[in-house]
Amino acid sequence: MKLPFGSASPLTAEPEVKQMLLTEDDEFMILGCDGIWDVMSNQDAVNVVRRELRLHNDPQQSARELVNQALCKDTDDNLTAIVVCFTSPDHRTSVPSQRPRFRCCNLSEDARKKLQSLLGSN
């Protein structure tokens, strides 16, 4: 799909960006490339991550399992996932497991750097 320099291409490096106000009900955020979302619905991804967080309380393990689940669905695209937790493990266990609540967002480079600096300062 990549064309010679200067040619029009259907590929873009520009992310979709959405700004949202987080609430105390927000448990985690899933950052994933299109390979994840090509084979999984938002709710399927939330269910996988929520289950893994309850089992292991490890966002990295949850992201790994999300990628593994996508691999099982015979994707031919690249797969990348990051899980960022917003709540403590105690709060996550009190949330019903099938609660249909999710938000899907993509981050710009500036937003990613800001989030990274905020997470690094804790």
GROMACS .gro file of N, CA and C in nm, residues 77-116:
model
  120
   77ASP      N    1  -0.274  -0.847   1.005
   77ASP     CA    2  -0.220  -0.714   1.029
   77ASP      C    3  -0.130  -0.718   1.152
   78ASN      N    4  -0.053  -0.611   1.172
   78ASN     CA    5   0.029  -0.605   1.292
   78ASN      C    6  -0.060  -0.581   1.414
   79LEU      N    7  -0.012  -0.621   1.531
   79LEU     CA    8  -0.091  -0.610   1.654
   79LEU      C    9  -0.007  -0.543   1.763
   80THR      N   10  -0.061  -0.437   1.818
   80THR     CA   11   0.002  -0.368   1.929
   80THR      C   12  -0.107  -0.324   2.025
   81ALA      N   13  -0.084  -0.343   2.155
   81ALA     CA   14  -0.182  -0.299   2.254
   81ALA      C   15  -0.110  -0.253   2.380
   82ILE      N   16  -0.164  -0.149   2.441
   82ILE     CA   17  -0.118  -0.097   2.569
   82ILE      C   18  -0.241  -0.078   2.656
   83VAL      N   19  -0.234  -0.122   2.780
   83VAL     CA   20  -0.343  -0.103   2.875
   83VAL      C   21  -0.295  -0.008   2.984
   84VAL      N   22  -0.370   0.100   3.005
   84VAL     CA   23  -0.339   0.198   3.109
   84VAL      C   24  -0.452   0.192   3.211
   85CYS      N   25  -0.417   0.159   3.336
   85CYS     CA   26  -0.519   0.148   3.441
   85CYS      C   27  -0.541   0.282   3.509
   86PHE      N   28  -0.667   0.314   3.537
   86PHE     CA   29  -0.703   0.437   3.605
   86PHE      C   30  -0.750   0.413   3.748
   87THR      N   31  -0.786   0.290   3.780
   87THR     CA   32  -0.842   0.262   3.912
   87THR      C   33  -0.754   0.161   3.986
   88SER      N   34  -0.773   0.155   4.116
   88SER     CA   35  -0.699   0.059   4.197
   88SER      C   36  -0.757  -0.080   4.176
   89PRO      N   37  -0.680  -0.185   4.206
   89PRO     CA   38  -0.730  -0.321   4.192
   89PRO      C   39  -0.856  -0.346   4.275
   90ASP      N   40  -0.867  -0.285   4.392
   90ASP     CA   41  -0.986  -0.305   4.476
   90ASP      C   42  -1.111  -0.254   4.407
   91HIS      N   43  -1.102  -0.138   4.342
   91HIS     CA   44  -1.218  -0.082   4.272
   91HIS      C   45  -1.256  -0.168   4.153
   92ARG      N   46  -1.156  -0.222   4.081
   92ARG     CA   47  -1.186  -0.303   3.963
   92ARG      C   48  -1.263  -0.429   3.999
   93THR      N   49  -1.235  -0.488   4.114
   93THR     CA   50  -1.304  -0.612   4.148
   93THR      C   51  -1.448  -0.587   4.187
   94SER      N   52  -1.483  -0.463   4.222
   94SER     CA   53  -1.621  -0.434   4.261
   94SER      C   54  -1.710  -0.400   4.143
   95VAL      N   55  -1.654  -0.385   4.023
   95VAL     CA   56  -1.730  -0.350   3.904
   95VAL      C   57  -1.786  -0.477   3.842
   96PRO      N   58  -1.916  -0.481   3.809
   96PRO     CA   59  -1.972  -0.600   3.746
   96PRO      C   60  -1.899  -0.635   3.617
   97SER      N   61  -1.880  -0.764   3.593
   97SER     CA   62  -1.794  -0.807   3.482
   97SER      C   63  -1.853  -0.781   3.344
   98GLN      N   64  -1.983  -0.777   3.328
   98GLN     CA   65  -2.040  -0.758   3.196
   98GLN      C   66  -2.099  -0.619   3.177
   99ARG      N   67  -2.056  -0.524   3.253
   99ARG     CA   68  -2.105  -0.387   3.243
   99ARG      C   69  -2.064  -0.329   3.107
  100PRO      N   70  -2.158  -0.297   3.019
  100PRO     CA   71  -2.124  -0.250   2.885
  100PRO      C   72  -2.084  -0.102   2.887
  101ARG      N   73  -1.959  -0.075   2.927
  101ARG     CA   74  -1.911   0.062   2.935
  101ARG      C   75  -1.770   0.066   2.880
  102PHE      N   76  -1.750   0.146   2.777
  102PHE     CA   77  -1.617   0.160   2.721
  102PHE      C   78  -1.608   0.292   2.648
  103ARG      N   79  -1.487   0.336   2.629
  103ARG     CA   80  -1.461   0.455   2.549
  103ARG      C   81  -1.343   0.420   2.460
  104CYS      N   82  -1.354   0.458   2.337
  104CYS     CA   83  -1.246   0.432   2.242
  104CYS      C   84  -1.184   0.565   2.203
  105CYS      N   85  -1.055   0.579   2.220
  105CYS     CA   86  -0.990   0.704   2.181
  105CYS      C   87  -0.849   0.678   2.130
  106ASN      N   88  -0.805   0.766   2.045
  106ASN     CA   89  -0.669   0.764   1.993
  106ASN      C   90  -0.598   0.889   2.042
  107LEU      N   91  -0.469   0.880   2.063
  107LEU     CA   92  -0.393   0.992   2.117
  107LEU      C   93  -0.299   1.051   2.012
  108SER      N   94  -0.289   1.183   2.013
  108SER     CA   95  -0.189   1.249   1.931
  108SER      C   96  -0.053   1.230   1.998
  109GLU      N   97   0.053   1.264   1.928
  109GLU     CA   98   0.187   1.250   1.985
  109GLU      C   99   0.202   1.337   2.110
  110ASP      N  100   0.149   1.460   2.104
  110ASP     CA  101   0.156   1.549   2.222
  110ASP      C  102   0.080   1.491   2.340
  111ALA      N  103  -0.039   1.436   2.314
  111ALA     CA  104  -0.119   1.377   2.421
  111ALA      C  105  -0.050   1.255   2.480
  112ARG      N  106   0.013   1.176   2.394
  112ARG     CA  107   0.085   1.058   2.442
  112ARG      C  108   0.200   1.099   2.533
  113LYS      N  109   0.274   1.203   2.492
  113LYS     CA  110   0.386   1.249   2.574
  113LYS      C  111   0.337   1.304   2.708
  114LYS      N  112   0.226   1.376   2.705
  114LYS     CA  113   0.171   1.431   2.830
  114LYS      C  114   0.127   1.318   2.923
  115LEU      N  115   0.058   1.218   2.868
  115LEU     CA  116   0.015   1.103   2.947
  115LEU      C  117   0.137   1.030   3.002
  116GLN      N  118   0.239   1.013   2.921
  116GLN     CA  119   0.360   0.944   2.964
  116GLN      C  120   0.426   1.021   3.079
   0.00000   0.00000   0.00000
